[in-house]
Amino acid sequence: MPIDDNDLEKYLGEFQPRAVRPLETSRPAAMAWMGRLAAAALLLLSVGGGLWYARHKRNTPREEAKLATVRVEARVEERRINPILLTKLALEDPKRFEEQLEAESRLVLPNLQGQQSTLRVLAKE
Amino acid sequence: MRVLVDVNKFTTDSVKALYEKHGAALAAYGCCCGLDSGSAEDVVQQVFLKLLQGNVGVVQAPLAYLYRAVRNASINQRRDRRREAEIPEGEQWFTHATADRAEVLSLQNALRELPEEQRETVFLRVWSGMTLQEIAEATETPLNTVASRYRYALEKLRERLRERSGRQG
């Protein structure tokens, strides 16, 4: 065993650290590119998927029925008749009054004759 | 005199040269800090890659920085893995032309038992070839302190190695 400091230093220097693998400088760049590519692909997929879904989305019959009702209500709201004018029409021209009422009822009541009519849909469910 | 080095000015070649010269010693140092050799190599690679990517800003004395970075990363990794299996005892991170396995393991254990600052000084002096003056500048420690650390470290190493060789002989 070396006694002197210099000898001990020399003795220690004879031990060599085990060799290590070469520095892998390319890995992080490749990893970063892979990461970016994966993120871009994910973004593309989600945007594409969202668009596709928005274009191809089909409402359920119940939703369609609801929409029909909303549309009718909107139309009624647009065409609301003044009750005073209607009363005047009833007094002056009962026949025209009847025609007016019938026409308005077609707009107000849901369509019961079509294949996707509200009544049919509700009856099925 | 302290030398400030802007790591952004390091080229791939200069970092590779630094790695080739000191990578093995740094990995052995990582092992001394309690890692197995595979993990120590990974830690050293990560530290050098950070240096390459310029993520560490301006450093004083790159070699001292590397030793500190490896030590900190090793301690962190060791802490994260404390519940995993212990490191195999007989792993060799030094080689010697003539010494047998027991002698290598004796030295490794003796190095492990040194206080952190003494161990760092021994590695910088013996396996990275720095003078005590350079170590003092790099670690921002008075030269007398560095010299004392080195002297104490050599004493302890001598004592431990003598004890072990006495037990084996």
Coordinates of C-alpha atoms in Angstrom, one line a residue:
Chain A
M1 CA 0.0 0.0 0.0
P2 CA 1.5 3.4 -1.0
I3 CA 2.5 5.5 2.0
D4 CA 3.5 8.7 0.4
D5 CA 0.8 11.1 -1.0
N6 CA 2.4 11.2 -4.4
D7 CA 2.6 7.4 -4.6
L8 CA -1.0 7.1 -3.5
E9 CA -2.0 9.7 -6.1
K10 CA -0.2 7.7 -8.7
Y11 CA -1.7 4.5 -7.5
L12 CA -5.2 6.0 -7.7
G13 CA -4.5 7.2 -11.2
E14 CA -3.8 3.6 -12.3
F15 CA -7.5 2.9 -11.9
Q16 CA -9.4 4.0 -14.9
P17 CA -13.1 4.8 -15.0
R18 CA -14.9 2.3 -17.1
A19 CA -15.5 3.6 -20.7
V20 CA -18.9 5.1 -21.5
R21 CA -21.0 4.9 -24.6
P22 CA -20.6 7.8 -27.1
L23 CA -22.6 10.9 -26.6
E24 CA -26.0 10.5 -28.3
T25 CA -26.4 14.0 -29.7
S26 CA -29.0 13.1 -32.3
R27 CA -31.5 11.5 -30.0
P28 CA -33.1 14.7 -28.6
A29 CA -33.5 16.3 -32.0
A30 CA -35.1 13.2 -33.4
M31 CA -37.3 12.9 -30.3
A32 CA -38.3 16.6 -30.6
W33 CA -39.2 16.1 -34.2
M34 CA -41.2 13.0 -33.4
G35 CA -43.0 14.9 -30.6
R36 CA -43.8 17.8 -32.9
L37 CA -45.0 15.4 -35.6
A38 CA -47.2 13.5 -33.2
A39 CA -48.7 16.7 -31.9
A40 CA -49.4 17.9 -35.4
A41 CA -51.0 14.6 -36.3
L42 CA -53.2 14.7 -33.2
L43 CA -54.3 18.3 -34.0
L44 CA -55.1 17.3 -37.5
L45 CA -57.1 14.3 -36.4
S46 CA -59.1 16.2 -33.9
V47 CA -59.9 19.1 -36.3
G48 CA -60.8 16.7 -39.1
G49 CA -62.9 14.6 -36.8
G50 CA -64.7 17.6 -35.4
L51 CA -65.5 18.8 -38.9
W52 CA -66.6 15.4 -40.1
Y53 CA -68.9 15.1 -37.0
A54 CA -70.3 18.5 -37.6
R55 CA -71.1 17.8 -41.2
H56 CA -72.5 14.3 -40.7
K57 CA -74.3 14.7 -37.4
R58 CA -77.8 13.4 -37.6
N59 CA -80.5 14.5 -35.2
T60 CA -82.5 11.8 -33.4
P61 CA -86.2 11.7 -34.2
R62 CA -87.0 13.3 -30.9
E63 CA -84.6 16.2 -31.7
E64 CA -86.2 16.6 -35.1
A65 CA -89.6 16.8 -33.6
K66 CA -88.4 19.4 -31.1
L67 CA -86.9 21.4 -33.9
A68 CA -90.1 21.3 -35.9
T69 CA -92.0 22.6 -32.9
V70 CA -89.5 25.4 -32.4
R71 CA -89.8 26.3 -36.1
V72 CA -93.6 26.5 -35.9
E73 CA -93.4 28.6 -32.8
A74 CA -91.1 30.9 -34.6
R75 CA -93.4 31.2 -37.5
V76 CA -96.4 31.9 -35.3
E77 CA -94.4 34.6 -33.5
E78 CA -93.6 36.2 -36.9
R79 CA -97.2 36.1 -38.1
R80 CA -99.1 36.9 -34.9
I81 CA -102.3 38.6 -35.8
N82 CA -103.7 41.6 -34.1
P83 CA -106.8 40.3 -32.0
I84 CA -108.7 43.6 -32.6
L85 CA -108.3 43.2 -36.3
L86 CA -109.4 39.6 -36.1
T87 CA -112.5 40.6 -34.1
K88 CA -113.4 43.2 -36.6
L89 CA -113.0 40.7 -39.4
A90 CA -115.3 38.2 -37.6
L91 CA -118.0 40.8 -37.3
E92 CA -117.7 42.2 -40.8
D93 CA -116.9 39.1 -42.9
P94 CA -117.4 35.8 -41.0
K95 CA -116.5 33.7 -44.1
R96 CA -113.1 35.4 -44.5
F97 CA -112.6 35.1 -40.8
E98 CA -113.1 31.3 -41.1
E99 CA -110.6 31.1 -43.9
Q100 CA -108.1 33.2 -42.0
L101 CA -108.4 30.9 -39.0
E102 CA -108.0 27.8 -41.0
A103 CA -104.9 29.2 -42.7
E104 CA -103.4 30.2 -39.4
S105 CA -104.1 26.9 -37.8
R106 CA -102.1 25.1 -40.5
L107 CA -99.1 27.2 -39.5
V108 CA -99.6 26.8 -35.7
L109 CA -100.4 23.1 -35.4
P110 CA -97.7 20.6 -36.1
N111 CA -97.8 18.7 -39.3
L112 CA -99.5 15.4 -38.7
Q113 CA -99.4 14.0 -42.2
G114 CA -95.7 13.7 -43.1
Q115 CA -93.6 10.6 -42.4
Q116 CA -91.5 12.5 -39.8
S117 CA -94.5 14.3 -38.3
T118 CA -94.3 15.1 -34.6
L119 CA -97.3 12.9 -33.8
R120 CA -95.9 9.9 -35.6
V121 CA -92.5 10.3 -34.0
L122 CA -94.0 10.6 -30.5
A123 CA -96.3 7.7 -31.2
K124 CA -93.4 5.5 -32.2
E125 CA -91.5 6.3 -29.0
Chain B
M1 CA -9.1 34.2 -11.6
R2 CA -12.5 32.9 -12.6
V3 CA -13.4 32.1 -16.2
L4 CA -17.0 32.6 -17.2
V5 CA -18.0 30.5 -20.2
D6 CA -21.1 31.1 -22.2
V7 CA -22.3 27.6 -22.9
N8 CA -24.2 28.9 -26.0
K9 CA -20.7 29.2 -27.5
F10 CA -20.0 25.5 -27.1
T11 CA -20.0 23.7 -30.3
T12 CA -21.1 20.1 -30.7
D13 CA -17.5 19.1 -31.3
S14 CA -16.2 20.9 -28.2
V15 CA -18.9 19.3 -26.0
K16 CA -18.1 15.9 -27.6
A17 CA -14.4 16.4 -26.8
L18 CA -15.3 17.3 -23.2
Y19 CA -17.4 14.2 -23.0
E20 CA -14.7 11.9 -24.4
K21 CA -12.2 13.3 -22.0
H22 CA -14.3 13.4 -18.8
G23 CA -17.4 11.4 -19.5
A24 CA -16.0 8.2 -18.0
A25 CA -14.8 9.9 -14.8
L26 CA -18.1 11.7 -14.5
A27 CA -20.0 8.4 -14.8
A28 CA -17.8 6.9 -12.1
Y29 CA -18.5 9.9 -10.0
G30 CA -22.2 9.3 -10.5
C31 CA -21.7 5.7 -9.3
C32 CA -19.9 7.2 -6.2
C33 CA -23.0 9.2 -5.6
G34 CA -25.0 6.0 -5.4
L35 CA -26.1 5.1 -8.9
D36 CA -25.6 1.9 -10.8
S37 CA -23.4 2.3 -13.9
G38 CA -26.2 2.4 -16.4
S39 CA -28.1 5.1 -14.6
A40 CA -24.8 7.1 -14.0
E41 CA -24.2 7.0 -17.8
D42 CA -27.7 8.2 -18.5
V43 CA -27.2 11.0 -16.0
V44 CA -24.0 12.1 -17.6
Q45 CA -25.5 12.0 -21.1
Q46 CA -28.4 14.2 -19.9
V47 CA -26.0 16.7 -18.4
F48 CA -24.0 16.9 -21.6
L49 CA -27.1 17.2 -23.7
K50 CA -28.3 20.1 -21.6
L51 CA -24.9 21.7 -22.2
L52 CA -25.3 21.1 -25.9
Q53 CA -28.8 22.6 -26.1
G54 CA -27.6 25.7 -24.2
N55 CA -30.1 25.2 -21.5
V56 CA -27.7 26.1 -18.7
G57 CA -26.8 29.7 -19.4
V58 CA -23.4 31.0 -18.4
V59 CA -21.3 28.8 -16.2
Q60 CA -18.1 29.2 -14.3
A61 CA -15.6 26.5 -15.1
P62 CA -17.4 23.9 -17.2
L63 CA -15.7 20.9 -15.6
A64 CA -16.7 21.9 -12.0
Y65 CA -20.2 22.6 -13.3
L66 CA -20.4 19.2 -14.9
Y67 CA -19.3 17.5 -11.6
R68 CA -21.9 19.5 -9.7
A69 CA -24.6 18.8 -12.2
V70 CA -23.9 15.0 -12.2
R71 CA -23.9 15.0 -8.4
N72 CA -27.2 16.8 -8.2
A73 CA -28.8 14.7 -10.9
S74 CA -27.5 11.5 -9.3
I75 CA -28.9 12.5 -5.9
N76 CA -32.3 13.3 -7.4
Q77 CA -32.4 10.1 -9.3
R78 CA -31.3 8.1 -6.2
R79 CA -34.1 9.8 -4.2
D80 CA -36.7 9.0 -6.9
R81 CA -35.6 5.4 -6.9
R82 CA -35.3 4.9 -3.2
R83 CA -38.0 2.3 -3.1
E84 CA -36.6 0.3 -5.9
A85 CA -34.1 -2.5 -5.5
E86 CA -30.7 -1.6 -4.1
I87 CA -27.7 -1.3 -6.4
P88 CA -25.8 -4.6 -6.9
E89 CA -22.7 -4.4 -4.6
G90 CA -20.2 -6.0 -6.9
E91 CA -20.6 -3.6 -9.8
Q92 CA -17.2 -2.3 -11.1
W93 CA -17.0 1.2 -12.4
F94 CA -13.2 1.3 -12.4
T95 CA -10.8 -0.9 -14.2
H96 CA -7.1 -1.6 -13.5
A97 CA -4.5 -3.3 -15.6
T98 CA -3.2 -5.6 -12.8
A99 CA -5.4 -5.2 -9.7
D100 CA -8.0 -7.9 -9.0
R101 CA -11.7 -7.4 -8.6
A102 CA -11.5 -7.1 -4.8
E103 CA -8.9 -4.3 -5.0
V104 CA -11.1 -2.4 -7.4
L105 CA -14.2 -2.8 -5.2
S106 CA -12.1 -1.7 -2.2
L107 CA -11.2 1.5 -3.8
Q108 CA -14.8 2.1 -4.9
N109 CA -16.1 1.6 -1.4
A110 CA -13.4 3.8 0.0
L111 CA -14.4 6.6 -2.4
R112 CA -18.1 6.1 -1.5
E113 CA -17.3 6.6 2.1
L114 CA -15.6 9.9 1.6
P115 CA -17.5 13.1 2.4
E116 CA -18.9 14.7 -0.7
E117 CA -16.5 17.7 -1.0
Q118 CA -13.5 15.5 -0.5
R119 CA -14.7 13.0 -3.1
E120 CA -15.3 15.8 -5.6
T121 CA -11.8 17.1 -5.0
V122 CA -10.2 13.7 -5.5
F123 CA -12.1 13.1 -8.7
L124 CA -11.3 16.6 -10.1
R125 CA -7.6 16.1 -9.2
V126 CA -7.0 12.4 -10.0
W127 CA -9.4 11.6 -12.8
S128 CA -10.0 15.0 -14.4
G129 CA -6.4 16.1 -14.1
M130 CA -7.0 19.5 -12.6
T131 CA -4.5 21.2 -10.3
L132 CA -5.5 22.2 -6.8
Q133 CA -5.3 25.8 -7.9
E134 CA -7.7 25.1 -10.8
I135 CA -10.1 23.2 -8.5
A136 CA -10.1 26.1 -6.0
E137 CA -11.0 28.5 -8.8
A138 CA -13.6 26.2 -10.3
T139 CA -15.3 25.5 -7.1
E140 CA -14.9 29.0 -5.7
T141 CA -13.2 27.6 -2.6
P142 CA -10.0 29.0 -1.0
L143 CA -6.9 27.1 -2.1
N144 CA -6.0 26.1 1.5
T145 CA -9.4 24.5 1.9
V146 CA -9.1 22.6 -1.3
A147 CA -5.6 21.4 -0.3
S148 CA -6.9 20.3 3.1
R149 CA -9.8 18.4 1.6
Y150 CA -7.5 16.6 -0.7
R151 CA -5.0 15.8 2.0
Y152 CA -7.8 14.5 4.3
A153 CA -9.3 12.5 1.5
L154 CA -6.0 10.8 0.7
E155 CA -5.5 10.0 4.4
K156 CA -8.9 8.4 4.6
L157 CA -8.4 6.5 1.4
R158 CA -5.1 5.2 2.5
E159 CA -6.5 4.1 5.8
R160 CA -9.5 2.4 4.2
L161 CA -7.5 0.7 1.6
R162 CA -5.0 -0.5 4.2
E163 CA -7.7 -1.8 6.4
R164 CA -9.2 -3.8 3.6
S165 CA -6.0 -5.2 2.3
G166 CA -5.1 -6.2 5.9
R167 CA -8.4 -8.0 6.2
Q168 CA -7.9 -9.8 2.9
G169 CA -4.3 -10.6 3.5

